[in-house]
PDB file of C-alpha atoms in Angstrom:
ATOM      1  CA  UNK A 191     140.173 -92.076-125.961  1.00  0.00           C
ATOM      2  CA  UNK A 192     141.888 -92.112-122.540  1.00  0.00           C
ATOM      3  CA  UNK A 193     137.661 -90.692-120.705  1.00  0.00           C
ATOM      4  CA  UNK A 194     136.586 -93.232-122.861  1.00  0.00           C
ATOM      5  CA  UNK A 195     138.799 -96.283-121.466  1.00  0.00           C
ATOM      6  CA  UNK A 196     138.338 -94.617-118.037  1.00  0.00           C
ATOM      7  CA  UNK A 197     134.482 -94.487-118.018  1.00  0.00           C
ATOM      8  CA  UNK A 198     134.829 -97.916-119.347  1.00  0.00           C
ATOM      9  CA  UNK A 199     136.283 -99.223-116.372  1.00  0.00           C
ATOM     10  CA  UNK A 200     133.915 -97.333-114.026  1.00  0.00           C
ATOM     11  CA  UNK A 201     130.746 -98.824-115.297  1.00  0.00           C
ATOM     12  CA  UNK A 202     132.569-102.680-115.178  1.00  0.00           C
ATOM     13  CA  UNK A 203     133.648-102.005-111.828  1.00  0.00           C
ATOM     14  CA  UNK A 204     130.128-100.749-110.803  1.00  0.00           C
ATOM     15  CA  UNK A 205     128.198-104.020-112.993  1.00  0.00           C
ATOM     16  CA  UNK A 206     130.748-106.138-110.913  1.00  0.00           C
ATOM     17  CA  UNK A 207     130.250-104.928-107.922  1.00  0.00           C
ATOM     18  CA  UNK A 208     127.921-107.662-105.767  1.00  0.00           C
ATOM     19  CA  UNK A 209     125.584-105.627-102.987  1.00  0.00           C
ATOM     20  CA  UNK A 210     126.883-106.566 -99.649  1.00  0.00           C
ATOM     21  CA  UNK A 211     124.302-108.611 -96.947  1.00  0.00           C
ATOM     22  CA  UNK A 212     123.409-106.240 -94.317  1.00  0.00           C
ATOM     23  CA  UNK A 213     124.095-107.343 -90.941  1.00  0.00           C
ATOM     24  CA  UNK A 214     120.530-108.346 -89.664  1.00  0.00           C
ATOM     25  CA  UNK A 215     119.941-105.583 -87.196  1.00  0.00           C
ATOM     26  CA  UNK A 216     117.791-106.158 -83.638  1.00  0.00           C
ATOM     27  CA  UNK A 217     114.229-104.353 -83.320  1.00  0.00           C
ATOM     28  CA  UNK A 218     114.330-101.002 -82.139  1.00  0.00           C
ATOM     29  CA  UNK A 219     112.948-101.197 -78.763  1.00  0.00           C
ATOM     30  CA  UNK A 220     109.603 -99.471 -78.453  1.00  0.00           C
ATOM     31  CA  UNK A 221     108.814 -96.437 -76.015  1.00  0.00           C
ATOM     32  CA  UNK A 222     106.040 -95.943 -73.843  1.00  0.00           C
ATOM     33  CA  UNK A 223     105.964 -92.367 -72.373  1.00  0.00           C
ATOM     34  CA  UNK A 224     103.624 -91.971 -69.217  1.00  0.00           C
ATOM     35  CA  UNK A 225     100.138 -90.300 -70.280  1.00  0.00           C
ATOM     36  CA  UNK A 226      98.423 -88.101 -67.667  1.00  0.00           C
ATOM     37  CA  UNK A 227      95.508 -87.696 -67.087  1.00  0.00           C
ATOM     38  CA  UNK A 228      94.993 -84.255 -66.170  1.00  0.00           C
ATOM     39  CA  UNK A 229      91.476 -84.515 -64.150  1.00  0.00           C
ATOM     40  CA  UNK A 230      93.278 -86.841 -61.312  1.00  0.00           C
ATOM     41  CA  UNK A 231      96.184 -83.952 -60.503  1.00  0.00           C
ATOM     42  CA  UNK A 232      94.785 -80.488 -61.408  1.00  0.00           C
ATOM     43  CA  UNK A 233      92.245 -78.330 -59.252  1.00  0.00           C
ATOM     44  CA  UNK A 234      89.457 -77.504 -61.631  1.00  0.00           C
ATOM     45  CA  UNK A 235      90.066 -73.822 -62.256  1.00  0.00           C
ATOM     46  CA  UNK A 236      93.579 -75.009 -63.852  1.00  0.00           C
ATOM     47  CA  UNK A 237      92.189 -77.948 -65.566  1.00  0.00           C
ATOM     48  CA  UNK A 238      89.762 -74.831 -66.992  1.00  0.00           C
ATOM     49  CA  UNK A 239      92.771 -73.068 -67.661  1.00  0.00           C
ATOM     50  CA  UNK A 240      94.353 -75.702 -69.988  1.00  0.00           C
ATOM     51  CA  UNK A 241      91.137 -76.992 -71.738  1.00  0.00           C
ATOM     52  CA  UNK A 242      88.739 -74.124 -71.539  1.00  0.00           C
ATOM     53  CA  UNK A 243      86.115 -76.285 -70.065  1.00  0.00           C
ATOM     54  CA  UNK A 244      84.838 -77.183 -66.134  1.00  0.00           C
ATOM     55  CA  UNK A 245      85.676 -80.533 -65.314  1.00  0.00           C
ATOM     56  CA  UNK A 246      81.981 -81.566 -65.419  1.00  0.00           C
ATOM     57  CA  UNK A 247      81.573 -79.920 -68.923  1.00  0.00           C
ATOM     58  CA  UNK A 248      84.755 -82.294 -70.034  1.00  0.00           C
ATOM     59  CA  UNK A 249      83.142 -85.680 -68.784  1.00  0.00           C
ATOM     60  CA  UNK A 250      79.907 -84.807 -70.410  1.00  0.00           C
ATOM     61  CA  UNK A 251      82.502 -84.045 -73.769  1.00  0.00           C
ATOM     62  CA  UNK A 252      83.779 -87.201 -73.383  1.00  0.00           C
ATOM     63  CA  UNK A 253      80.851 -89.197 -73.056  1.00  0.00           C
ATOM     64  CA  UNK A 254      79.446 -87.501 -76.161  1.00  0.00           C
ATOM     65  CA  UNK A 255      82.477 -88.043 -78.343  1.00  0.00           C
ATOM     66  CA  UNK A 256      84.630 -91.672 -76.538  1.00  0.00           C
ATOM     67  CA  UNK A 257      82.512 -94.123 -79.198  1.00  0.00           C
ATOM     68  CA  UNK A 258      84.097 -92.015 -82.311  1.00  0.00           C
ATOM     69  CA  UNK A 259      87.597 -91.560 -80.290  1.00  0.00           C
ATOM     70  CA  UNK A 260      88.187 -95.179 -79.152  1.00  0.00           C
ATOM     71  CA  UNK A 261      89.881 -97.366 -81.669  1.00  0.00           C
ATOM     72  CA  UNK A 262      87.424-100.319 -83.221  1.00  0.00           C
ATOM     73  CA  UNK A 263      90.159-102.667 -82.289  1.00  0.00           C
ATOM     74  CA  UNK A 264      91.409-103.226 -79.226  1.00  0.00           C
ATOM     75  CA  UNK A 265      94.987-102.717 -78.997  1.00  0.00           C
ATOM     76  CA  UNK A 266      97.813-102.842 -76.276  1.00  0.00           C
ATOM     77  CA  UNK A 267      99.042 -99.560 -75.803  1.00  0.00           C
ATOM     78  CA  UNK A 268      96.697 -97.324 -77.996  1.00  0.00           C
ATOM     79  CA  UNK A 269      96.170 -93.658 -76.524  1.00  0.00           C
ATOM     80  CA  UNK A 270      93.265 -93.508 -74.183  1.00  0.00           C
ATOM     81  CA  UNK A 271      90.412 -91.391 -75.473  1.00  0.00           C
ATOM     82  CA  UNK A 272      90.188 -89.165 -72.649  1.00  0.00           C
ATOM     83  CA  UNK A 273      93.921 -88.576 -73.195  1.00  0.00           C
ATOM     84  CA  UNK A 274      93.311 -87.903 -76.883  1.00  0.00           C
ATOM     85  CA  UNK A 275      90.347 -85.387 -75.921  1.00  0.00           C
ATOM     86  CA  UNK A 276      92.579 -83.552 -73.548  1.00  0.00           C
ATOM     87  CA  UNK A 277      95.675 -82.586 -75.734  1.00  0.00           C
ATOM     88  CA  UNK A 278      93.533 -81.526 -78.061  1.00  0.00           C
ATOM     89  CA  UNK A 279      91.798 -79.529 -76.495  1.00  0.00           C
ATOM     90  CA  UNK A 280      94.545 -78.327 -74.227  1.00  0.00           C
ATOM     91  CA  UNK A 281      96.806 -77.701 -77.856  1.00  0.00           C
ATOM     92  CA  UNK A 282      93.367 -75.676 -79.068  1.00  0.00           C
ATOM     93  CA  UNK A 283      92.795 -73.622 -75.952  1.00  0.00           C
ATOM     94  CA  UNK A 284      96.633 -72.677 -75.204  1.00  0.00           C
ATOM     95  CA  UNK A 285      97.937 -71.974 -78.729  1.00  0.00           C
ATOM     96  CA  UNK A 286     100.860 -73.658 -77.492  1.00  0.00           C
ATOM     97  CA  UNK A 287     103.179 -75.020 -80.595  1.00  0.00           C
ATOM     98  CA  UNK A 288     102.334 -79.293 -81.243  1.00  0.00           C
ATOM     99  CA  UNK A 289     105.203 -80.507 -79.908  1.00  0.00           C
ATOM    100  CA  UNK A 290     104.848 -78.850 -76.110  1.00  0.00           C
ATOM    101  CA  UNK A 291     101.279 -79.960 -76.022  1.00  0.00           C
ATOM    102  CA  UNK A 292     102.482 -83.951 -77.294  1.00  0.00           C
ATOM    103  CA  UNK A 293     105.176 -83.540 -75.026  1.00  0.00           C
ATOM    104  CA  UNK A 294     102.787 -82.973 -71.926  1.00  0.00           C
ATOM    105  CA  UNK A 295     100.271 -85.786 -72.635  1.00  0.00           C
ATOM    106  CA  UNK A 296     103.264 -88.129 -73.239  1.00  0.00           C
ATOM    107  CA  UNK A 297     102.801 -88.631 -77.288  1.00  0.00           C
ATOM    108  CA  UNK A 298     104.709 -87.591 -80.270  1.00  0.00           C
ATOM    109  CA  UNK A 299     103.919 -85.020 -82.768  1.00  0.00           C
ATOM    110  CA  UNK A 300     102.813 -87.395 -84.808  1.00  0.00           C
ATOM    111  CA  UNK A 301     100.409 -88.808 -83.042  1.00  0.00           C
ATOM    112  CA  UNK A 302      99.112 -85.037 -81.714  1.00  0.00           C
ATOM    113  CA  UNK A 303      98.230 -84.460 -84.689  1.00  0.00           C
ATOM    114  CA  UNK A 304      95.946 -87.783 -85.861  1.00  0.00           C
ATOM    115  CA  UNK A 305      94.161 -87.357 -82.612  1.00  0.00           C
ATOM    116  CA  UNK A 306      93.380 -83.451 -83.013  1.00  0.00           C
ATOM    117  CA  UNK A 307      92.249 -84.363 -86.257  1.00  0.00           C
ATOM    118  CA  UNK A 308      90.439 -87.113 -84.980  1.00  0.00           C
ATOM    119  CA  UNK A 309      88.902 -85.414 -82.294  1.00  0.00           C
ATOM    120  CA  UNK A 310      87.963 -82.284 -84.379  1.00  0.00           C
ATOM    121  CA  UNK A 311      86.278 -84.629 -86.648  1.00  0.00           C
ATOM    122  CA  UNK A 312      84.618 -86.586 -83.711  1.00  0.00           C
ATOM    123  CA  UNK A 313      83.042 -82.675 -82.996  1.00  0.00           C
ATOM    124  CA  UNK A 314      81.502 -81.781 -86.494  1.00  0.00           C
ATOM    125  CA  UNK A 315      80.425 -85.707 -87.252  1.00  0.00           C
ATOM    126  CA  UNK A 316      78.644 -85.480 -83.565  1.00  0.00           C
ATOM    127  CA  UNK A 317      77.215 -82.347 -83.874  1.00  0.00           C
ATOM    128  CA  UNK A 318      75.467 -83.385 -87.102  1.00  0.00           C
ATOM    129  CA  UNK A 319      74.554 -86.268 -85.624  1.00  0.00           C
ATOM    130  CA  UNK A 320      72.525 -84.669 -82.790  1.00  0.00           C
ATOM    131  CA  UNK A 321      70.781 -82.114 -85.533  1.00  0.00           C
ATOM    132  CA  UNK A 322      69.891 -84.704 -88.125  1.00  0.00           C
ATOM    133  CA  UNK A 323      68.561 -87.539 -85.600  1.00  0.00           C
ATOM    134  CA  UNK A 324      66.660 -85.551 -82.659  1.00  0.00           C
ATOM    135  CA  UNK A 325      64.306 -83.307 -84.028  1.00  0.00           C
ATOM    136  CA  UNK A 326      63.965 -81.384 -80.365  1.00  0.00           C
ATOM    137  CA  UNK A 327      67.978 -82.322 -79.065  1.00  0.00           C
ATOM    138  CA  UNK A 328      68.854 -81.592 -75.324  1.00  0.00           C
ATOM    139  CA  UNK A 329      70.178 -77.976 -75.758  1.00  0.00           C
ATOM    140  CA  UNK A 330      72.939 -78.917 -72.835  1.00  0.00           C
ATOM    141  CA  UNK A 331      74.482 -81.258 -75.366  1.00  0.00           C
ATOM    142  CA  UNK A 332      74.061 -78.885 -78.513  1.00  0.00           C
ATOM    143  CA  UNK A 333      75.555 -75.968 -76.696  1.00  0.00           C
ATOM    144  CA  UNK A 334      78.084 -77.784 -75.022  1.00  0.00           C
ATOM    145  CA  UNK A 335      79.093 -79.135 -79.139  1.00  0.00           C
ATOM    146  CA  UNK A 336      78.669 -76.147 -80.751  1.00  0.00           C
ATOM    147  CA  UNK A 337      80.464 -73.778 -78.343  1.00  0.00           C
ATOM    148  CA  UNK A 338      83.254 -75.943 -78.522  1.00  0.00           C
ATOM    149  CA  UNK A 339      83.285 -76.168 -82.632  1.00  0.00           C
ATOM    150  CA  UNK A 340      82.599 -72.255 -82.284  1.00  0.00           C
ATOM    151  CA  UNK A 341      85.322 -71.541 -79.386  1.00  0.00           C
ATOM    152  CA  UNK A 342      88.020 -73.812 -81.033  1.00  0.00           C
ATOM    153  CA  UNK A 343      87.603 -73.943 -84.753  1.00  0.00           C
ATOM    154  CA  UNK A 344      87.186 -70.476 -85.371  1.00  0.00           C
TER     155      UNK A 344
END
């Protein structure tokens, strides 16, 4: 009889109980690293050495794959696409862990990984692109696709 009364009591106390307000807490302030762009401040065989491709071989990347990599809406601080195409390939080519490769372009795991997946996708949608639409495509821009699907997904 005496649990009984007890557990009573307990479950008033806890119907009784009124939540508390919160205190209204301020807005986390919001951190914006530095992002590098590794082209301005590398000589080319090192920029070779973290991506695997020449510097010329990169821009011509880029220009292939920047419409699928830049965001449809413009927004203040969104990741550059050149940025996004360089940690990914940099965290393909290295086999460095995801948060040393984020950590180097200035972006958090997080976001390391929805831009390599991104930019992976940006490869295979491309490359089908360029077989489906050009019966006779330029064979620079083919190779320079495939051996990077090949070289990196593989």
């Amino acid at each position: 009889m005496a649990h009984f009364m007890i557990l009573q009591n307990i479950r008033r106390n806890n119907l009784d109980a009124q939540p508390q307000p919160q205190p209204h807490q301020p807005r986390r302030i919001r951190l914006f690293r530095e992002r590098n762009n590794e082209l301005d401040r590398v000589t080319p065989r090192e920029f070779f050495q973290a991506t695997r491709l020449y510097p010329h071989q990169y821009r011509q990347l880029h220009n292939i794959l920047e419409p699928h990599l830049t965001p449809s809406i413009p927004t203040n601080h969104a990741i550059p696409s050149h940025i996004k195409l360089q940690s990914s390939l940099c965290y393909l080519s290295t086999g460095d862990n995801l948060r040393s490769s984020a950590r180097g372009y200035g972006m958090s795991n997080a976001s390391q990984s929805r831009h390599l997946n991104s930019t992976l996708n940006a490869i295979i949608a491309e490359v089908r692109l360029q077989i489906k639409t050009n019966p006779d495509p330029p064979v620079s821009t083919l190779l320079l696709l495939s051996l990077t699907q090949i070289h990196f997904c593989s």
